[in-house]
Amino acid sequence: MAPTNLLSSEHRDLLDIIDKLRSGGITRWVNLPEIIVCGDQSFGKSSVLEAISGMSFPTKDNLCTRFATELILRRANNTSINISLNPDPARPEAEQLRLRSQKFDLSEPVDLGKAVDTAKDAMGLDGTKKGFSTDILRIELCGPAQPHLTMVDLPGLFKAGNREQSEQDAKLVKELVMGYMERPRSIILAVVSAKSDFALQEITALARQLDPDGDRTLGLITKPDTLDVGSDSERAYLELAQNKDVRFRLGWHVLKNRDYFTRDTRATERDKAEEEFLSNGIWTELESNQLGVKTLRPRLSNVLKDQILLHLPDLLGDVVSGILQCNATLARLGASRATLSDQRRYLGKVGQDFSMLMQAAVDGEYLSHSFFGDSRSDDGYRRRLRAVIQNTLISFEERMRKEGKARVIFDGQSDEAEKESDKPKNKEHSPRISRSDYVDEVKSLMRRNRGRELPGTWNPMIIVELFRDQCQPWKNIIGLCIAEIIRAVRQVTSSILEHVSVGEITDGILRDIINPKMEILTQNLQEKVSEILHPHYSGHPITYNHYLTDTVQKAQEQRYLSTVEAALRNSGGIKRINNNTHVDYGVMARAITQQVERDMERVASSQAVDYMEAYYKVALKSVIDSIAALVVEACLIQKLPTLFNADTVYDLQDADVQGLAGESKEVLEERTRVMQKLKVLQSSLHDLKRLDKCGAAQSQRASG
């Protein structure tokens, strides 16, 4: 890569904007492209930072073992250094302000070891109660020899504890490192030491676990000079660097560290010693751009640049989405409710919005309101109240028709086969009885209820007893339907209220206003159901619908025709004699008369059954329509928009208004958090649009 590309102003602008976003705290909500340096403890990570930056990092109890460090390198004509703290956003505001204002000694030569101690003290790290921190130390280095590069150096992984770091600390460090490695936009710089079998080093396993395809991992081998020349271990590490063992899309790099005896040498001497070592022996089999810090700097810089350009559209999308979410939350929270007037105004707006959405749900007008969502989802369907009510009542009608009879009466085997399709699907369907057996039961019942009627006639009140027995399942079916509708109404009510108000206000309105009103509506509804069913269970049959007599006549006519047809078929009155058809009408007439029922009590019982069944059909239709229109619609659905509206708020006492709409500590904190997030995201959006222009310019240069 040509130096002009590496040090271009566009390249620097890209990294500067990303760093500005990071320092502004956007990483709390949006993952940024970044290079994270991670590896096992004491495996040369500090030496890597020294080699890249040219500064001496402390190695004993160093910064990488206690907290993350952002190392920001920029090419500039003059050399400068700036050290600051970027506090964990979860800290209280006062703590964040204290850490941000922390001063560091920047007198020449800068002592990074002293800066680390200052940072530890400011973070409250004492090695006993608190050994590690989620705060970040930020080191910015500018100079003529620096590349355009930003890295996040993470605490080193370890397993065994000692007096300065416990096994619990090891778990905390691993969680911190994995948290950074899991971010899909992070480039993992996995540092492995040649002093140990790379298969046993935890960072290798973690990289393959969190980046299984190796798309965003660059391996870095340190301490190659500790390998015995010509050994199997040396050959194994060479093949690793050649990407033949653990394969990473970004490949591997080899870096020689300072040893104990050269720890105080200058950076130029360090680079010269590394170049001499890697230009001899087995390492000459590698490509030159895989060796040494001189090629590592531009390699990392361009890897980071490419990662930024790759994920720039997604970054913009995440920020825009976050801004929309913040605005939606603030709209839901409403304006600040510090005064009684503010509180009443807020409740009035909630009531207005609630009533409007509930009316739309009742009227089935879903398309003009985002609240109803996608009808293909379960939640979207549940919010469409009119659809739920309609479908529930359709199912109710079907169940009443199929399961509403205490016993199903059928006319013989053929009729039973015809009515098989009408059997209810559930296992506990109504028992079935033949008409002949049922008439016998009625005959016995009529004898027990004799009044002053003449033989062969029947007391019309027998229909009352037969009908009451037959319609017994209605109560349970209607009860289940009403319960299902009330449950659907409560779900929609809660969803609408959650949509138009904030949590604790939602709970208060439900508890103090809507639920009591719903109890009254439910009670009125149950009373209406009882009123509709009362005549059928306690009174006597009343109807002036001609459908009753029509049904009786058609039933008797059909049964008579069936009887006559059977008698004629079996009479023998039609014979074929010498190819001529001979009809004996007398035989046929006698066959018909023989089918006439002689038992007048049975005739009366049969007629009573006909009238009971006809009346059942009339009553069934009436009850189904009455439940839908007079109970569900009139007593419940049409009253839902008035459960909570502007008039309700107007009638509330001042104390009730304050109790409902007064802002709690949690709401105040949520509003503060959302406004802070919105401010950061809006500022970030402005910078990302600038970044998008930078990226477009670089793409044009590259294509040109």
XYZ file of C-alpha atoms in Angstrom:
704
model
C 0.000 0.000 0.000
C 1.470 3.333 -1.012
C 2.286 5.803 1.796
C 0.126 8.452 0.148
C -2.878 6.205 0.615
C -1.941 5.375 4.187
C -1.474 8.969 5.221
C -4.197 10.583 3.120
C -6.312 13.277 4.718
C -9.462 11.309 3.838
C -8.099 8.314 5.715
C -7.404 10.445 8.757
C -10.864 12.019 8.554
C -12.447 8.577 8.563
C -10.662 7.547 11.746
C -11.087 10.930 13.431
C -14.846 10.864 12.939
C -15.101 7.296 14.284
C -12.994 8.297 17.299
C -15.197 11.321 17.890
C -18.248 9.068 17.855
C -16.591 6.671 20.278
C -15.515 9.389 22.698
C -19.033 10.840 22.525
C -20.397 7.624 24.006
C -22.196 6.167 20.989
C -20.735 2.697 21.653
C -23.288 2.335 24.428
C -25.957 1.887 21.746
C -24.150 1.321 18.417
C -21.177 -0.952 17.717
C -18.379 0.862 15.880
C -15.707 -0.706 13.664
C -12.553 -1.012 15.756
C -9.401 -3.084 16.158
C -9.324 -4.847 19.508
C -6.008 -6.201 20.760
C -6.514 -9.312 22.850
C -4.496 -12.253 24.055
C -3.385 -14.168 27.092
C -1.650 -12.305 29.886
C 2.144 -11.786 29.608
C 2.179 -12.918 25.973
C 3.569 -9.687 24.543
C 0.605 -7.401 24.010
C 2.396 -4.468 25.622
C 5.358 -5.013 23.318
C 3.032 -4.888 20.351
C 1.738 -1.502 21.488
C 5.298 -0.280 22.003
C 6.336 -1.424 18.553
C 3.393 0.224 16.824
C 3.435 3.517 18.768
C 7.136 3.879 19.474
C 6.410 4.600 23.160
C 7.414 2.509 26.131
C 4.459 0.881 27.889
C 4.789 -0.344 31.454
C 4.983 -4.128 31.672
C 4.651 -4.789 35.406
C 1.013 -4.551 36.604
C 0.382 -2.781 33.316
C -2.692 -1.039 32.065
C -3.775 -4.025 30.025
C -4.387 -6.040 33.156
C -6.794 -3.599 34.769
C -8.872 -1.783 32.147
C -9.239 -1.261 28.420
C -7.091 1.329 26.665
C -7.822 3.207 23.469
C -4.597 3.920 21.601
C -5.168 6.613 18.967
C -2.280 7.208 16.564
C -2.250 10.015 13.985
C 0.329 11.344 11.538
C 1.127 15.024 12.273
C 4.025 17.399 11.760
C 4.461 17.929 15.499
C 4.672 15.352 18.263
C 1.993 15.515 20.946
C 0.324 13.289 23.502
C -2.978 13.563 25.293
C -4.247 11.227 28.020
C -7.802 11.173 29.347
C -10.424 8.890 30.859
C -13.632 7.801 29.151
C -15.930 6.676 32.000
C -18.396 3.819 31.824
C -21.791 5.386 30.858
C -23.381 3.325 33.634
C -21.604 5.424 36.257
C -23.560 8.243 37.939
C -23.327 11.606 36.178
C -21.170 13.107 38.929
C -18.718 10.198 38.705
C -18.514 10.547 34.926
C -17.780 14.260 35.259
C -15.045 13.580 37.840
C -13.318 10.996 35.633
C -13.548 13.123 32.497
C -11.904 16.027 34.328
C -9.027 13.875 35.633
C -5.644 15.513 34.915
C -2.507 13.584 33.874
C 1.144 14.597 34.068
C 2.209 15.174 30.447
C 5.625 16.695 31.130
C 8.431 15.345 28.932
C 9.323 12.533 28.897
C 5.803 11.198 29.504
C 5.761 8.396 32.060
C 2.945 6.051 31.026
C 3.468 3.976 34.160
C 2.625 6.998 36.277
C -0.386 7.746 34.054
C -1.621 4.203 34.595
C -1.345 4.573 38.362
C -3.277 7.856 38.183
C -5.991 6.174 36.149
C -6.191 3.245 38.592
C -6.631 5.578 41.546
C -9.286 7.624 39.741
C -11.210 4.455 38.840
C -11.051 3.216 42.417
C -8.940 0.129 41.687
C -7.291 -1.100 44.859
C -6.547 -4.684 43.858
C -8.769 -6.115 46.616
C -12.390 -4.982 46.510
C -12.140 -3.827 42.896
C -9.419 -5.200 40.653
C -10.766 -4.294 37.191
C -12.768 -1.466 35.665
C -15.045 -0.944 32.671
C -13.764 2.636 32.343
C -11.368 3.304 29.458
C -7.970 4.995 29.419
C -7.570 7.022 26.227
C -4.073 7.785 24.873
C -3.748 9.979 21.776
C -0.328 10.102 20.082
C 0.496 12.358 17.153
C 3.795 12.577 15.364
C 5.609 12.435 12.008
C 6.204 8.674 12.275
C 2.740 7.656 13.462
C 0.232 5.878 11.211
C -3.478 6.653 11.087
C -4.646 3.918 13.437
C -6.921 3.380 16.413
C -6.805 0.279 18.587
C -8.528 -0.842 21.777
C -6.168 -2.793 23.993
C -7.947 -5.177 26.374
C -6.897 -6.799 29.650
C -4.943 -10.006 29.178
C -6.709 -13.310 29.726
C -5.593 -15.477 32.641
C -6.899 -18.446 34.624
C -4.892 -18.860 37.812
C -5.303 -16.217 40.505
C -2.684 -14.705 42.801
C -2.567 -12.074 45.524
C -3.233 -9.284 43.016
C -5.880 -10.936 40.827
C -8.357 -13.622 41.805
C -10.074 -16.359 39.816
C -13.194 -14.207 39.974
C -11.175 -11.433 38.325
C -10.266 -13.921 35.585
C -13.962 -14.456 34.869
C -14.587 -10.703 34.782
C -11.706 -10.166 32.342
C -12.918 -12.966 30.091
C -16.440 -11.490 30.036
C -15.025 -8.055 29.192
C -12.841 -9.409 26.376
C -15.609 -11.581 24.947
C -17.980 -8.617 25.045
C -15.643 -6.721 22.717
C -14.926 -9.759 20.524
C -18.628 -10.531 20.033
C -19.277 -7.193 18.351
C -19.706 -8.057 14.662
C -17.930 -4.901 13.482
C -14.793 -5.446 15.559
C -11.520 -6.572 13.989
C -9.898 -9.068 16.377
C -6.109 -8.742 16.612
C -5.402 -12.078 18.303
C -1.971 -12.018 19.898
C -0.348 -15.445 20.442
C 3.079 -16.079 21.916
C 5.560 -18.477 20.330
C 6.746 -19.365 23.847
C 3.679 -21.574 24.232
C 1.707 -24.020 22.082
C -0.796 -21.835 20.244
C -3.425 -24.589 20.520
C -3.373 -24.135 24.297
C -3.737 -20.367 24.252
C -7.248 -19.243 25.183
C -7.393 -16.369 22.710
C -7.109 -18.812 19.789
C -10.120 -20.784 21.014
C -12.145 -17.634 21.688
C -11.401 -16.201 18.246
C -12.595 -19.383 16.550
C -15.655 -19.496 18.818
C -16.765 -15.882 18.275
C -15.584 -15.572 14.666
C -16.035 -19.152 13.415
C -15.423 -18.265 9.758
C -12.383 -16.126 10.582
C -13.766 -13.204 8.580
C -12.663 -10.458 10.975
C -9.637 -11.889 12.774
C -5.972 -11.077 12.182
C -3.495 -13.320 14.023
C -0.302 -11.847 15.459
C 2.607 -14.077 16.517
C 4.983 -12.592 19.103
C 8.303 -13.791 20.518
C 9.344 -15.895 17.487
C 12.985 -15.602 18.650
C 12.219 -17.896 21.594
C 11.715 -20.858 19.247
C 14.614 -23.276 18.719
C 15.930 -22.938 15.174
C 14.984 -25.937 13.064
C 12.587 -27.330 15.685
C 9.120 -28.747 15.003
C 7.694 -25.876 17.044
C 9.331 -23.339 14.745
C 7.937 -25.127 11.681
C 4.458 -25.291 13.315
C 4.454 -21.541 13.922
C 5.620 -20.891 10.363
C 2.696 -22.940 9.009
C 0.397 -21.051 11.362
C 1.670 -17.753 9.939
C 1.125 -19.168 6.422
C -2.567 -19.624 7.329
C -2.310 -23.419 6.984
C -3.495 -24.339 10.473
C -5.846 -21.793 12.026
C -7.199 -19.964 8.987
C -8.152 -16.299 9.199
C -9.387 -14.247 6.240
C -7.059 -11.423 7.273
C -4.150 -13.830 7.718
C -1.268 -13.698 10.200
C 1.627 -11.409 11.054
C 4.916 -12.008 12.879
C 6.458 -9.513 15.289
C 9.688 -9.789 17.311
C 9.512 -8.309 20.799
C 12.207 -6.711 22.879
C 13.790 -9.186 25.259
C 14.848 -8.462 28.831
C 18.315 -7.295 27.831
C 17.111 -4.875 25.156
C 14.118 -3.529 27.069
C 15.612 -0.012 27.284
C 16.740 0.309 23.658
C 15.303 2.980 21.408
C 12.487 2.247 18.983
C 14.784 2.571 15.950
C 17.180 0.013 17.445
C 14.259 -2.261 18.248
C 12.989 -2.075 14.659
C 16.457 -2.745 13.246
C 16.930 -5.824 15.442
C 13.532 -7.141 14.382
C 14.297 -6.592 10.700
C 17.618 -8.463 10.971
C 16.005 -11.405 12.766
C 13.083 -11.794 10.347
C 15.298 -11.488 7.250
C 17.035 -14.762 8.108
C 16.095 -18.360 8.677
C 12.704 -19.954 8.283
C 10.806 -16.639 8.408
C 12.028 -15.671 4.935
C 9.455 -18.124 3.578
C 6.727 -15.638 4.501
C 5.607 -12.657 2.427
C 7.407 -9.477 3.390
C 4.115 -7.734 4.279
C 3.595 -10.329 7.044
C 6.805 -9.469 8.861
C 7.710 -6.758 11.342
C 6.186 -3.620 12.683
C 6.947 -1.530 9.580
C 4.382 -3.479 7.575
C 2.074 -4.121 10.551
C 1.267 -0.418 11.000
C -0.075 0.180 7.463
C -1.670 -3.261 7.404
C -3.717 -2.561 10.537
C -4.515 0.954 9.400
C -5.945 -0.212 6.095
C -7.796 -3.134 7.651
C -9.539 -0.663 9.946
C -10.278 1.730 7.092
C -11.822 -1.061 5.011
C -13.920 -2.208 7.972
C -15.268 1.317 8.474
C -16.207 1.683 4.807
C -17.790 -1.802 4.765
C -20.068 -1.127 7.729
C -20.806 2.542 7.087
C -24.324 1.932 5.624
C -25.233 -0.273 8.604
C -23.924 2.360 11.016
C -26.094 5.013 9.434
C -29.089 2.677 9.582
C -28.530 1.872 13.267
C -28.234 5.542 14.193
C -31.351 6.548 12.242
C -33.271 3.652 13.817
C -32.051 4.689 17.271
C -33.189 8.277 16.698
C -36.643 7.079 15.663
C -36.887 4.916 18.780
C -35.844 7.826 21.001
C -38.430 10.115 19.439
C -41.105 7.453 19.869
C -40.181 7.015 23.534
C -40.200 10.761 24.176
C -43.558 11.018 22.421
C -44.866 8.275 24.670
C -43.451 9.943 27.773
C -44.918 13.237 26.657
C -43.759 16.620 27.811
C -42.357 17.110 31.290
C -45.142 16.882 33.903
C -43.852 19.084 36.690
C -47.093 20.993 37.422
C -50.718 19.994 37.963
C -51.653 21.714 34.721
C -48.971 19.730 32.859
C -50.250 16.518 34.415
C -53.896 17.122 33.536
C -52.942 18.136 30.004
C -50.902 14.960 29.617
C -53.735 12.748 30.869
C -56.135 14.534 28.527
C -53.860 13.693 25.583
C -53.626 10.073 26.725
C -57.414 9.892 27.050
C -57.917 11.394 23.618
C -55.451 9.001 21.982
C -56.867 6.018 23.873
C -60.422 6.796 22.847
C -59.398 7.341 19.199
C -57.515 4.045 18.937
C -60.228 2.116 20.763
C -62.860 3.560 18.430
C -60.742 2.482 15.458
C -60.410 -1.016 16.961
C -64.181 -1.167 17.512
C -64.976 0.142 14.019
C -62.424 -2.105 12.315
C -60.462 0.829 10.840
C -56.932 -0.523 11.140
C -54.951 0.754 8.172
C -54.654 4.393 9.246
C -53.008 3.606 12.607
C -49.530 2.110 13.096
C -50.674 0.705 16.450
C -52.407 -2.224 14.724
C -49.184 -3.451 13.112
C -49.131 -6.457 10.789
C -52.280 -8.567 10.740
C -50.185 -11.633 9.903
C -48.592 -11.539 13.340
C -50.413 -12.814 16.419
C -49.990 -9.479 18.177
C -51.316 -7.560 15.164
C -54.399 -9.794 15.010
C -55.113 -9.480 18.745
C -55.128 -5.699 18.396
C -57.802 -5.855 15.680
C -60.660 -6.048 18.170
C -63.531 -6.038 15.684
C -61.971 -8.958 13.793
C -61.471 -10.893 17.031
C -65.075 -10.235 18.120
C -66.495 -11.223 14.739
C -64.518 -14.464 14.618
C -65.379 -15.282 18.223
C -69.106 -14.809 17.587
C -68.947 -16.886 14.395
C -67.343 -19.698 16.391
C -69.976 -19.167 19.098
C -72.812 -19.565 16.578
C -71.262 -22.742 15.195
C -70.780 -24.215 18.636
C -74.327 -23.343 19.707
C -75.654 -25.025 16.569
C -73.567 -28.167 16.991
C -73.305 -28.475 20.761
C -76.282 -26.506 22.047
C -78.615 -29.515 22.368
C -78.480 -31.648 25.464
C -79.316 -34.628 23.209
C -79.332 -34.978 19.436
C -82.546 -36.601 18.159
C -82.241 -38.524 14.877
C -84.783 -40.391 12.693
C -83.405 -43.903 12.226
C -80.147 -45.110 10.645
C -80.332 -43.103 7.421
C -80.927 -39.859 9.256
C -78.070 -40.634 11.611
C -75.708 -41.022 8.691
C -76.902 -37.761 7.156
C -76.366 -35.874 10.400
C -72.918 -37.341 11.046
C -71.312 -34.192 9.584
C -73.117 -32.077 12.176
C -71.448 -33.864 15.075
C -69.263 -31.476 17.098
C -65.534 -31.960 16.764
C -64.788 -32.088 20.508
C -64.846 -35.376 22.378
C -67.525 -34.301 24.846
C -70.271 -33.909 22.232
C -73.965 -34.213 22.993
C -75.320 -37.772 23.380
C -77.570 -39.026 20.578
C -80.985 -40.717 20.804
C -83.356 -42.065 18.149
C -86.628 -40.243 17.689
C -88.579 -43.402 18.484
C -86.868 -43.810 21.862
C -87.225 -40.125 22.607
C -90.984 -40.209 21.837
C -91.326 -43.123 24.255
C -89.621 -41.019 26.948
C -91.979 -38.125 26.231
C -94.965 -40.440 26.388
C -93.916 -41.554 29.856
C -93.283 -37.938 30.881
C -96.702 -36.827 29.625
C -98.408 -39.500 31.753
C -96.660 -38.050 34.809
C -97.860 -34.563 33.876
C -101.494 -35.271 33.013
C -103.879 -32.395 33.498
C -107.403 -31.946 32.226
C -106.580 -32.585 28.569
C -108.573 -35.238 26.654
C -106.957 -38.561 25.664
C -104.837 -38.117 22.526
C -104.183 -34.466 23.230
C -101.279 -33.017 25.190
C -100.604 -30.328 27.710
C -98.614 -27.542 25.900
C -96.579 -26.975 29.041
C -94.810 -30.269 28.325
C -92.815 -28.288 25.751
C -91.448 -26.125 28.585
C -89.928 -29.115 30.352
C -88.597 -30.694 27.159
C -87.101 -27.413 25.932
C -85.436 -26.570 29.262
C -83.745 -29.955 29.277
C -82.637 -29.561 25.648
C -81.104 -26.059 26.012
C -79.087 -26.739 29.172
C -75.682 -26.479 27.341
C -76.431 -22.891 26.335
C -75.311 -21.414 29.655
C -71.836 -22.922 29.453
C -71.321 -22.127 25.748
C -72.449 -18.511 26.233
C -70.281 -18.196 29.357
C -67.183 -19.377 27.488
C -67.883 -16.988 24.618
C -68.344 -14.000 26.936
C -65.175 -14.868 28.871
C -63.182 -15.058 25.629
C -64.526 -11.694 24.456
C -63.788 -10.002 27.799
C -60.266 -11.419 27.703
C -59.758 -10.049 24.187
C -61.099 -6.638 25.252
C -58.740 -6.483 28.240
C -55.781 -7.373 26.023
C -56.598 -4.645 23.520
C -57.253 -2.135 26.306
C -53.867 -2.797 27.886
C -52.073 -2.681 24.527
C -53.636 0.654 23.574
C -52.884 2.165 26.958
C -49.273 0.965 26.819
C -49.017 2.502 23.354
C -50.261 5.955 24.354
C -48.810 6.306 27.873
C -45.797 5.438 29.967
C -45.452 2.428 32.281
C -46.486 3.580 35.748
C -49.229 5.828 34.332
C -50.518 2.871 32.341
C -50.681 0.799 35.506
C -52.411 3.591 37.431
C -55.053 4.239 34.774
C -55.767 0.527 34.468
C -55.950 0.049 38.222
C -57.895 3.162 39.238
C -60.081 3.956 36.229
C -60.389 1.332 33.516
C -60.534 -1.847 35.599
C -63.346 -0.545 37.851
C -65.307 0.517 34.761
C -64.662 -2.852 33.148
C -66.021 -4.571 36.254
C -69.226 -2.556 35.945
C -69.506 -3.338 32.223
C -68.894 -7.005 32.890
C -71.532 -7.054 35.601
C -74.058 -5.330 33.312
C -73.194 -7.756 30.574
C -73.756 -10.779 32.823
C -77.068 -9.335 33.960
C -78.097 -8.909 30.323
C -77.190 -12.521 29.595
C -79.338 -13.639 32.526
C -82.161 -11.442 31.288
C -82.022 -13.031 27.822
C -81.829 -16.601 29.132
C -84.416 -16.179 31.894
C -87.527 -16.732 29.704
C -86.016 -19.934 28.327
C -85.116 -21.414 31.687
C -87.894 -20.020 33.869
C -90.795 -18.834 31.712
C -92.960 -20.500 29.098
C -92.306 -20.574 25.350
C -93.353 -17.411 23.561
C -92.985 -16.744 19.841
C -95.147 -15.298 17.092
C -92.726 -16.297 14.390
C -94.461 -18.257 11.616
C -91.229 -20.162 11.253
C -92.410 -22.271 14.202
C -95.529 -23.704 12.459
C -93.743 -23.880 9.114
C -91.023 -26.005 10.679
C -93.549 -28.311 12.385
C -95.530 -28.752 9.170
C -92.431 -29.470 7.099
C -91.146 -31.982 9.646
C -94.466 -33.819 9.845
C -94.927 -33.709 6.088
C -91.463 -35.120 5.474
C -91.975 -37.871 8.007
C -95.430 -38.741 6.542
C -94.017 -38.883 3.019
C -91.243 -41.196 4.169
C -93.798 -43.454 5.836
C -96.050 -43.584 2.748
C -93.127 -44.282 0.419
C -91.991 -47.176 2.611
C -95.548 -48.592 2.795
C -95.993 -48.422 -0.973
C -92.640 -50.072 -1.670
C -93.509 -52.971 0.622
C -97.274 -53.308 -0.184
C -97.033 -55.552 -3.231
C -99.763 -53.537 -4.906
C -97.790 -53.137 -8.142
C -97.183 -56.357 -10.137
C -95.965 -57.299 -13.639
C -98.234 -59.856 -15.381
C -97.381 -60.876 -18.972
C -95.341 -57.739 -19.506
C -98.224 -55.656 -18.220
C -98.194 -53.600 -15.032
C -101.076 -54.301 -12.712
C -101.801 -51.818 -9.861
C -103.946 -52.925 -6.948
C -104.929 -49.649 -5.348
C -106.833 -51.403 -2.575
C -103.733 -53.262 -1.449
C -101.749 -50.070 -1.522
C -104.401 -48.132 0.437
C -104.599 -50.802 3.091
C -100.792 -50.764 3.380
C -100.877 -47.023 3.964
C -103.620 -47.219 6.578
C -101.724 -49.924 8.403
C -98.895 -47.399 8.925
C -101.132 -44.985 10.765
C -100.211 -44.764 14.437
C -103.010 -46.227 16.573
C -101.568 -45.189 19.904
C -103.011 -41.695 20.412
C -100.707 -40.988 23.360
C -97.731 -41.677 21.112
C -99.225 -39.419 18.439
C -99.523 -36.631 20.985
C -95.983 -37.259 22.206
C -94.666 -37.113 18.638
C -96.437 -33.807 18.037
C -95.016 -32.399 21.254
C -91.527 -33.393 20.136
C -92.116 -31.676 16.787
C -93.137 -28.445 18.470
C -90.272 -28.606 20.968
C -87.696 -29.041 18.177
C -89.236 -26.275 16.102
C -89.327 -23.929 19.059
C -85.707 -24.827 19.876
C -84.630 -23.680 16.408
C -86.559 -20.425 16.739
C -85.192 -19.756 20.218
C -81.630 -20.692 19.214
C -81.528 -18.087 16.448
C -83.033 -15.487 18.738
C -80.551 -16.157 21.563
C -77.503 -16.143 19.251
C -78.502 -12.781 17.751
C -79.417 -11.355 21.158
C -76.046 -12.330 22.656
C -74.256 -10.674 19.730
C -76.357 -7.506 19.506
C -77.782 -6.855 22.976
C -74.969 -8.264 25.122
C -71.619 -8.066 23.352
C -72.264 -5.037 21.192
C -74.626 -2.901 23.280
C -73.367 -3.709 26.780
C -69.636 -3.863 26.026
C -68.112 -3.038 22.663
C -69.872 0.275 22.020
C -68.945 1.515 25.491
C -65.202 0.780 25.230
C -64.136 4.170 23.756
C -65.564 5.848 26.866
C -63.498 3.789 29.305
C -60.919 6.584 29.335
C -61.277 9.829 27.418
C -60.913 13.575 27.810
C -64.189 13.820 29.753
C -62.890 11.253 32.224
C -59.818 13.399 32.870
C -61.932 16.539 33.259
C -63.900 14.883 36.082
C -60.799 13.760 38.017
C -59.913 15.466 41.306
C -56.562 17.262 41.517
C -55.177 14.660 43.911
C -56.147 11.881 41.504
C -54.468 13.695 38.623
C -51.259 14.078 40.615
C -51.392 10.455 41.694
C -51.780 9.257 38.129
C -49.570 11.609 36.112
C -46.957 12.823 38.566
C -43.520 11.851 37.267
C -41.753 9.186 39.266
C -38.024 8.957 39.719
C -37.921 6.157 37.143
C -39.660 8.305 34.506
C -37.368 11.233 35.161
C -34.362 8.937 34.775
C -35.760 7.373 31.605
C -36.431 10.790 30.073
C -32.885 11.891 30.935
C -31.385 8.713 29.452
C -33.398 8.951 26.250
C -32.628 12.645 25.746
C -28.939 11.963 26.338
C -29.026 9.090 23.838
C -30.919 11.223 21.310
C -28.389 14.039 21.623
C -25.492 11.642 21.028
C -27.202 9.921 18.104
C -28.212 13.173 16.414
C -24.672 14.487 16.705
C -23.371 11.138 15.454
C -25.718 11.213 12.469
C -24.243 14.536 11.399
C -20.720 13.124 11.681
C -21.636 9.879 9.921
C -23.008 11.800 6.964
C -19.647 13.552 6.754
C -18.033 10.134 7.028
C -20.236 8.860 4.216
C -18.928 11.641 1.997
C -15.348 10.775 2.974
C -16.001 7.128 2.168
C -17.501 8.008 -1.191
C -14.474 10.174 -1.999
C -12.080 7.347 -1.121
C -14.081 4.882 -3.201
C -13.933 7.212 -6.201
C -10.173 7.625 -5.790
C -9.723 3.876 -5.553
C -11.861 3.183 -8.640
C -10.112 5.979 -10.546
